[in-house]
């Protein structure tokens, strides 16, 4: 239910662009996004229950703070999110209000009369808002609120219909400050449930087969089939069997996947293939470049253009997953 709440909060951020998704959920599943107040309460409660420093807790809370004026969150929600993202750091909210250029700045938090964060000049897509988001990201990094975060690049996300309109291809790319060794954990598909709310389970089918050099510099690269369970637990899920190849090179790590031959999961998807790749930046040795591509088709949903996945939060999810690290004491 918490994932449903987070998606429900993202919906007003994108407005009419999500109407196709709203209609599909209503017509096919009898479901609808939650009201903002209910969704905010559920999301904040779920994030509060995660351990301090958990990548999903911090990244998601900071994303909601950054987009609060587009979503329609109140001062009360922001105060609670500030405690989730940075316990004991209420000044983060005041600084964020100033740096984002919200009308009234920190008075929106200090005065009891200004409960709702104003909308207006800084709506989605304006250069002023992009600049404000960058300033907030830089502030968050300087205060150690987000580990390995960098929003100095311009992320790319694009969707197009392929195979005569039967399938959708989604491509995403961004840069971030990280070492290539740190990307071994988040690019390994068996770790995805620990790195993203979207991946409910990745269950190994059979055994792994080790890869050979040079795609196995640390001895942990493999081929394997996983049963992937993704979606919103208890609301809308998809179960698929994927043949995967996880490789670890000296300058790049990543994985590629396709539907496993003869295995069809729950039958909701008939096309699902792509890759996730992290490479050393060509000119900046402190950064990596993360790219992904996924081509998919849902059975019986050819009339739904899934090119909206960029607005669905594709880059947000990629970035949060890329920040995921092995638990303390674990091996990357």
GROMACS .gro file of C-alpha atoms in nm:
model
  332
    1UNK     CA    1   0.000   0.000   0.000
    2UNK     CA    2   0.291   0.239   0.067
    3UNK     CA    3   0.405   0.214  -0.297
    4UNK     CA    4   0.051   0.294  -0.408
    5UNK     CA    5   0.066   0.601  -0.184
    6UNK     CA    6   0.393   0.723  -0.336
    7UNK     CA    7   0.261   0.677  -0.690
    8UNK     CA    8  -0.059   0.858  -0.590
    9UNK     CA    9   0.153   1.155  -0.483
   10UNK     CA   10   0.344   1.153  -0.811
   11UNK     CA   11   0.018   1.162  -1.008
   12UNK     CA   12  -0.077   1.527  -0.939
   13UNK     CA   13   0.284   1.626  -1.012
   14UNK     CA   14   0.229   1.530  -1.378
   15UNK     CA   15  -0.137   1.627  -1.407
   16UNK     CA   16  -0.307   1.552  -1.738
   17UNK     CA   17  -0.009   1.351  -1.863
   18UNK     CA   18  -0.123   1.068  -1.636
   19UNK     CA   19  -0.485   1.065  -1.750
   20UNK     CA   20  -0.426   0.760  -1.972
   21UNK     CA   21  -0.288   0.570  -1.674
   22UNK     CA   22  -0.573   0.684  -1.450
   23UNK     CA   23  -0.832   0.570  -1.702
   24UNK     CA   24  -0.661   0.234  -1.749
   25UNK     CA   25  -0.651   0.169  -1.375
   26UNK     CA   26  -1.016   0.263  -1.334
   27UNK     CA   27  -1.145   0.064  -1.630
   28UNK     CA   28  -0.933  -0.249  -1.600
   29UNK     CA   29  -0.868  -0.286  -1.229
   30UNK     CA   30  -1.136  -0.077  -1.058
   31UNK     CA   31  -0.862   0.116  -0.880
   32UNK     CA   32  -0.781   0.484  -0.850
   33UNK     CA   33  -0.504   0.694  -0.701
   34UNK     CA   34  -0.545   0.784  -0.333
   35UNK     CA   35  -0.643   1.136  -0.224
   36UNK     CA   36  -0.338   1.349  -0.145
   37UNK     CA   37  -0.398   1.360   0.231
   38UNK     CA   38  -0.438   0.983   0.261
   39UNK     CA   39  -0.145   0.913   0.028
   40UNK     CA   40   0.084   1.155   0.212
   41UNK     CA   41  -0.002   1.000   0.548
   42UNK     CA   42   0.065   0.646   0.427
   43UNK     CA   43   0.386   0.739   0.245
   44UNK     CA   44   0.532   0.927   0.541
   45UNK     CA   45   0.440   0.648   0.782
   46UNK     CA   46   0.608   0.390   0.558
   47UNK     CA   47   0.924   0.600   0.511
   48UNK     CA   48   0.943   0.663   0.888
   49UNK     CA   49   0.952   0.289   0.952
   50UNK     CA   50   1.260   0.240   0.733
   51UNK     CA   51   1.602   0.261   0.908
   52UNK     CA   52   1.775   0.600   0.915
   53UNK     CA   53   2.011   0.627   0.618
   54UNK     CA   54   1.810   0.380   0.409
   55UNK     CA   55   1.843   0.491   0.046
   56UNK     CA   56   1.469   0.463  -0.024
   57UNK     CA   57   1.383   0.656   0.293
   58UNK     CA   58   1.609   0.954   0.225
   59UNK     CA   59   1.582   0.971  -0.155
   60UNK     CA   60   1.202   0.941  -0.159
   61UNK     CA   61   1.147   1.190   0.125
   62UNK     CA   62   1.377   1.444  -0.042
   63UNK     CA   63   1.203   1.393  -0.376
   64UNK     CA   64   0.864   1.465  -0.215
   65UNK     CA   65   1.004   1.775  -0.043
   66UNK     CA   66   1.149   1.899  -0.372
   67UNK     CA   67   0.818   1.847  -0.555
   68UNK     CA   68   0.587   1.953  -0.273
   69UNK     CA   69   0.459   2.265  -0.450
   70UNK     CA   70   0.361   2.059  -0.757
   71UNK     CA   71   0.197   1.783  -0.555
   72UNK     CA   72   0.005   2.011  -0.320
   73UNK     CA   73   0.158   1.901   0.012
   74UNK     CA   74   0.110   2.116   0.321
   75UNK     CA   75   0.351   2.266   0.570
   76UNK     CA   76   0.260   1.984   0.810
   77UNK     CA   77   0.363   1.721   0.555
   78UNK     CA   78   0.691   1.899   0.484
   79UNK     CA   79   0.780   1.918   0.851
   80UNK     CA   80   0.723   1.543   0.887
   81UNK     CA   81   0.919   1.467   0.570
   82UNK     CA   82   1.204   1.682   0.699
   83UNK     CA   83   1.224   1.467   1.009
   84UNK     CA   84   1.224   1.153   0.793
   85UNK     CA   85   1.500   1.273   0.561
   86UNK     CA   86   1.713   1.447   0.822
   87UNK     CA   87   1.604   1.386   1.184
   88UNK     CA   88   1.682   1.680   1.408
   89UNK     CA   89   1.749   1.909   1.111
   90UNK     CA   90   1.442   2.134   1.083
   91UNK     CA   91   1.657   2.408   0.926
   92UNK     CA   92   1.665   2.195   0.610
   93UNK     CA   93   1.300   2.282   0.554
   94UNK     CA   94   1.361   2.652   0.602
   95UNK     CA   95   1.656   2.651   0.365
   96UNK     CA   96   1.464   2.446   0.111
   97UNK     CA   97   1.179   2.697   0.118
   98UNK     CA   98   1.419   2.982   0.047
   99UNK     CA   99   1.625   2.802  -0.214
  100UNK     CA  100   1.324   2.675  -0.406
  101UNK     CA  101   1.188   3.026  -0.432
  102UNK     CA  102   0.849   2.944  -0.281
  103UNK     CA  103   0.640   3.255  -0.220
  104UNK     CA  104   0.704   3.370   0.137
  105UNK     CA  105   1.019   3.156   0.165
  106UNK     CA  106   1.077   3.039   0.518
  107UNK     CA  107   0.767   3.229   0.633
  108UNK     CA  108   0.569   2.938   0.483
  109UNK     CA  109   0.705   2.735   0.774
  110UNK     CA  110   0.739   3.002   1.044
  111UNK     CA  111   0.395   3.162   1.001
  112UNK     CA  112   0.085   2.970   1.097
  113UNK     CA  113  -0.122   3.129   0.820
  114UNK     CA  114   0.065   2.981   0.523
  115UNK     CA  115  -0.020   2.612   0.539
  116UNK     CA  116  -0.020   2.516   0.171
  117UNK     CA  117   0.295   2.561  -0.031
  118UNK     CA  118   0.206   2.808  -0.308
  119UNK     CA  119   0.189   2.706  -0.672
  120UNK     CA  120   0.252   2.942  -0.961
  121UNK     CA  121   0.565   3.066  -1.133
  122UNK     CA  122   0.769   2.755  -1.054
  123UNK     CA  123   0.550   2.492  -1.217
  124UNK     CA  124   0.706   2.187  -1.381
  125UNK     CA  125   0.925   2.253  -1.680
  126UNK     CA  126   1.016   2.618  -1.617
  127UNK     CA  127   1.384   2.711  -1.620
  128UNK     CA  128   1.336   2.878  -1.281
  129UNK     CA  129   1.214   2.552  -1.127
  130UNK     CA  130   1.496   2.346  -1.281
  131UNK     CA  131   1.744   2.594  -1.141
  132UNK     CA  132   1.573   2.579  -0.801
  133UNK     CA  133   1.582   2.200  -0.802
  134UNK     CA  134   1.953   2.208  -0.881
  135UNK     CA  135   2.018   2.453  -0.597
  136UNK     CA  136   1.824   2.230  -0.357
  137UNK     CA  137   2.022   1.923  -0.470
  138UNK     CA  138   2.351   2.106  -0.422
  139UNK     CA  139   2.240   2.218  -0.075
  140UNK     CA  140   2.135   1.865   0.016
  141UNK     CA  141   2.472   1.729  -0.095
  142UNK     CA  142   2.662   1.997   0.099
  143UNK     CA  143   2.470   1.901   0.414
  144UNK     CA  144   2.532   1.527   0.359
  145UNK     CA  145   2.161   1.467   0.316
  146UNK     CA  146   2.205   1.252   0.002
  147UNK     CA  147   2.499   1.020  -0.051
  148UNK     CA  148   2.664   1.012  -0.395
  149UNK     CA  149   2.401   1.246  -0.540
  150UNK     CA  150   2.477   1.470  -0.836
  151UNK     CA  151   2.222   1.668  -1.035
  152UNK     CA  152   2.472   1.879  -1.227
  153UNK     CA  153   2.407   1.679  -1.544
  154UNK     CA  154   2.089   1.690  -1.750
  155UNK     CA  155   1.925   1.345  -1.722
  156UNK     CA  156   1.775   1.204  -2.040
  157UNK     CA  157   1.456   0.998  -2.056
  158UNK     CA  158   1.274   0.909  -2.377
  159UNK     CA  159   0.999   0.670  -2.476
  160UNK     CA  160   0.891   0.552  -2.820
  161UNK     CA  161   0.655   0.297  -2.969
  162UNK     CA  162   0.830   0.012  -3.155
  163UNK     CA  163   0.734  -0.313  -3.327
  164UNK     CA  164   0.454  -0.141  -3.515
  165UNK     CA  165   0.320   0.017  -3.199
  166UNK     CA  166   0.292  -0.318  -3.021
  167UNK     CA  167   0.572  -0.247  -2.771
  168UNK     CA  168   0.724   0.052  -2.591
  169UNK     CA  169   1.097   0.125  -2.563
  170UNK     CA  170   1.212   0.337  -2.267
  171UNK     CA  171   1.563   0.481  -2.253
  172UNK     CA  172   1.719   0.662  -1.957
  173UNK     CA  173   2.060   0.814  -1.890
  174UNK     CA  174   2.218   1.021  -1.614
  175UNK     CA  175   2.556   1.087  -1.451
  176UNK     CA  176   2.638   1.066  -1.082
  177UNK     CA  177   2.936   1.088  -0.849
  178UNK     CA  178   3.039   0.729  -0.770
  179UNK     CA  179   3.313   0.472  -0.815
  180UNK     CA  180   3.251   0.193  -1.063
  181UNK     CA  181   3.303  -0.061  -0.781
  182UNK     CA  182   3.010   0.094  -0.592
  183UNK     CA  183   2.782   0.015  -0.885
  184UNK     CA  184   2.834  -0.361  -0.859
  185UNK     CA  185   2.567  -0.398  -0.591
  186UNK     CA  186   2.280  -0.196  -0.746
  187UNK     CA  187   2.329  -0.339  -1.097
  188UNK     CA  188   2.305  -0.700  -0.971
  189UNK     CA  189   1.938  -0.799  -1.024
  190UNK     CA  190   1.926  -1.020  -0.717
  191UNK     CA  191   1.970  -0.703  -0.505
  192UNK     CA  192   1.694  -0.499  -0.666
  193UNK     CA  193   1.425  -0.569  -0.402
  194UNK     CA  194   1.661  -0.410  -0.147
  195UNK     CA  195   1.712  -0.107  -0.371
  196UNK     CA  196   1.363  -0.016  -0.497
  197UNK     CA  197   1.003  -0.041  -0.378
  198UNK     CA  198   0.904  -0.137  -0.734
  199UNK     CA  199   1.083  -0.474  -0.719
  200UNK     CA  200   0.888  -0.692  -0.477
  201UNK     CA  201   1.093  -1.009  -0.532
  202UNK     CA  202   1.364  -1.157  -0.755
  203UNK     CA  203   1.353  -1.535  -0.705
  204UNK     CA  204   1.634  -1.745  -0.852
  205UNK     CA  205   1.510  -2.025  -1.079
  206UNK     CA  206   1.763  -2.309  -1.088
  207UNK     CA  207   2.132  -2.226  -1.045
  208UNK     CA  208   2.377  -1.958  -1.156
  209UNK     CA  209   2.644  -2.011  -1.420
  210UNK     CA  210   2.965  -1.815  -1.371
  211UNK     CA  211   3.087  -1.587  -1.651
  212UNK     CA  212   3.441  -1.589  -1.785
  213UNK     CA  213   3.695  -1.305  -1.799
  214UNK     CA  214   3.699  -1.017  -1.886
  215UNK     CA  215   3.333  -0.990  -1.778
  216UNK     CA  216   3.402  -1.136  -1.433
  217UNK     CA  217   3.685  -0.941  -1.271
  218UNK     CA  218   3.563  -1.006  -0.916
  219UNK     CA  219   3.444  -1.365  -0.958
  220UNK     CA  220   3.076  -1.279  -0.900
  221UNK     CA  221   2.940  -1.228  -1.251
  222UNK     CA  222   2.684  -1.485  -1.367
  223UNK     CA  223   2.403  -1.599  -1.594
  224UNK     CA  224   2.077  -1.695  -1.427
  225UNK     CA  225   1.699  -1.701  -1.461
  226UNK     CA  226   1.493  -1.505  -1.208
  227UNK     CA  227   1.120  -1.492  -1.147
  228UNK     CA  228   1.065  -1.117  -1.118
  229UNK     CA  229   0.769  -0.980  -0.920
  230UNK     CA  230   0.721  -0.607  -0.968
  231UNK     CA  231   0.450  -0.347  -0.918
  232UNK     CA  232   0.246  -0.232  -0.623
  233UNK     CA  233   0.211  -0.511  -0.370
  234UNK     CA  234  -0.156  -0.586  -0.304
  235UNK     CA  235  -0.272  -0.356  -0.584
  236UNK     CA  236  -0.121  -0.431  -0.926
  237UNK     CA  237   0.166  -0.674  -0.980
  238UNK     CA  238   0.338  -0.846  -1.273
  239UNK     CA  239   0.524  -1.178  -1.245
  240UNK     CA  240   0.777  -1.256  -1.522
  241UNK     CA  241   1.059  -1.506  -1.576
  242UNK     CA  242   1.371  -1.332  -1.703
  243UNK     CA  243   1.695  -1.476  -1.837
  244UNK     CA  244   1.967  -1.241  -1.711
  245UNK     CA  245   2.340  -1.186  -1.758
  246UNK     CA  246   2.516  -0.985  -1.484
  247UNK     CA  247   2.867  -0.879  -1.584
  248UNK     CA  248   3.148  -0.708  -1.392
  249UNK     CA  249   3.428  -0.548  -1.590
  250UNK     CA  250   3.714  -0.320  -1.493
  251UNK     CA  251   3.549  -0.006  -1.635
  252UNK     CA  252   3.181  -0.105  -1.651
  253UNK     CA  253   2.924  -0.318  -1.472
  254UNK     CA  254   2.568  -0.404  -1.558
  255UNK     CA  255   2.317  -0.660  -1.672
  256UNK     CA  256   2.099  -0.754  -1.967
  257UNK     CA  257   1.772  -0.944  -1.966
  258UNK     CA  258   1.507  -1.107  -2.184
  259UNK     CA  259   1.203  -1.326  -2.134
  260UNK     CA  260   1.317  -1.675  -2.036
  261UNK     CA  261   1.236  -1.928  -2.315
  262UNK     CA  262   0.931  -2.139  -2.237
  263UNK     CA  263   0.853  -1.951  -1.914
  264UNK     CA  264   0.579  -1.688  -1.923
  265UNK     CA  265   0.512  -1.591  -1.562
  266UNK     CA  266   0.156  -1.469  -1.515
  267UNK     CA  267   0.114  -1.400  -1.888
  268UNK     CA  268   0.066  -1.024  -1.852
  269UNK     CA  269   0.379  -0.939  -2.055
  270UNK     CA  270   0.482  -1.082  -2.392
  271UNK     CA  271   0.786  -0.859  -2.462
  272UNK     CA  272   1.043  -0.768  -2.197
  273UNK     CA  273   1.411  -0.717  -2.279
  274UNK     CA  274   1.680  -0.458  -2.221
  275UNK     CA  275   1.986  -0.368  -2.015
  276UNK     CA  276   2.125  -0.162  -1.726
  277UNK     CA  277   2.481  -0.030  -1.757
  278UNK     CA  278   2.714   0.178  -1.539
  279UNK     CA  279   3.038   0.299  -1.699
  280UNK     CA  280   3.327   0.516  -1.591
  281UNK     CA  281   3.272   0.873  -1.709
  282UNK     CA  282   3.489   0.946  -2.017
  283UNK     CA  283   3.634   1.272  -1.877
  284UNK     CA  284   3.547   1.298  -1.506
  285UNK     CA  285   3.702   1.019  -1.299
  286UNK     CA  286   3.479   1.100  -1.001
  287UNK     CA  287   3.163   1.009  -1.195
  288UNK     CA  288   2.989   0.718  -1.362
  289UNK     CA  289   2.737   0.725  -1.646
  290UNK     CA  290   2.427   0.512  -1.590
  291UNK     CA  291   2.209   0.409  -1.884
  292UNK     CA  292   1.917   0.172  -1.917
  293UNK     CA  293   1.687   0.054  -2.192
  294UNK     CA  294   1.374  -0.155  -2.162
  295UNK     CA  295   1.134  -0.272  -2.431
  296UNK     CA  296   0.806  -0.411  -2.306
  297UNK     CA  297   0.456  -0.500  -2.413
  298UNK     CA  298   0.157  -0.581  -2.192
  299UNK     CA  299  -0.086  -0.840  -2.326
  300UNK     CA  300  -0.420  -0.677  -2.409
  301UNK     CA  301  -0.295  -0.323  -2.345
  302UNK     CA  302  -0.180  -0.225  -2.694
  303UNK     CA  303  -0.401   0.083  -2.668
  304UNK     CA  304  -0.206   0.219  -2.370
  305UNK     CA  305   0.109   0.411  -2.479
  306UNK     CA  306   0.358   0.328  -2.204
  307UNK     CA  307   0.582   0.609  -2.326
  308UNK     CA  308   0.449   0.794  -2.017
  309UNK     CA  309   0.694   0.590  -1.804
  310UNK     CA  310   0.936   0.883  -1.812
  311UNK     CA  311   0.673   1.092  -1.633
  312UNK     CA  312   0.602   0.789  -1.416
  313UNK     CA  313   0.937   0.845  -1.243
  314UNK     CA  314   1.173   0.629  -1.450
  315UNK     CA  315   1.481   0.847  -1.389
  316UNK     CA  316   1.384   0.897  -1.023
  317UNK     CA  317   1.374   0.521  -0.973
  318UNK     CA  318   1.701   0.467  -1.165
  319UNK     CA  319   1.880   0.730  -0.958
  320UNK     CA  320   1.750   0.594  -0.627
  321UNK     CA  321   1.854   0.241  -0.724
  322UNK     CA  322   2.199   0.361  -0.834
  323UNK     CA  323   2.254   0.508  -0.488
  324UNK     CA  324   2.179   0.171  -0.325
  325UNK     CA  325   2.477   0.016  -0.148
  326UNK     CA  326   2.554  -0.321   0.010
  327UNK     CA  327   2.458  -0.346   0.379
  328UNK     CA  328   2.736  -0.278   0.630
  329UNK     CA  329   2.961  -0.583   0.645
  330UNK     CA  330   2.834  -0.715   0.313
  331UNK     CA  331   3.037  -0.750  -0.003
  332UNK     CA  332   2.963  -0.539  -0.315
   0.00000   0.00000   0.00000
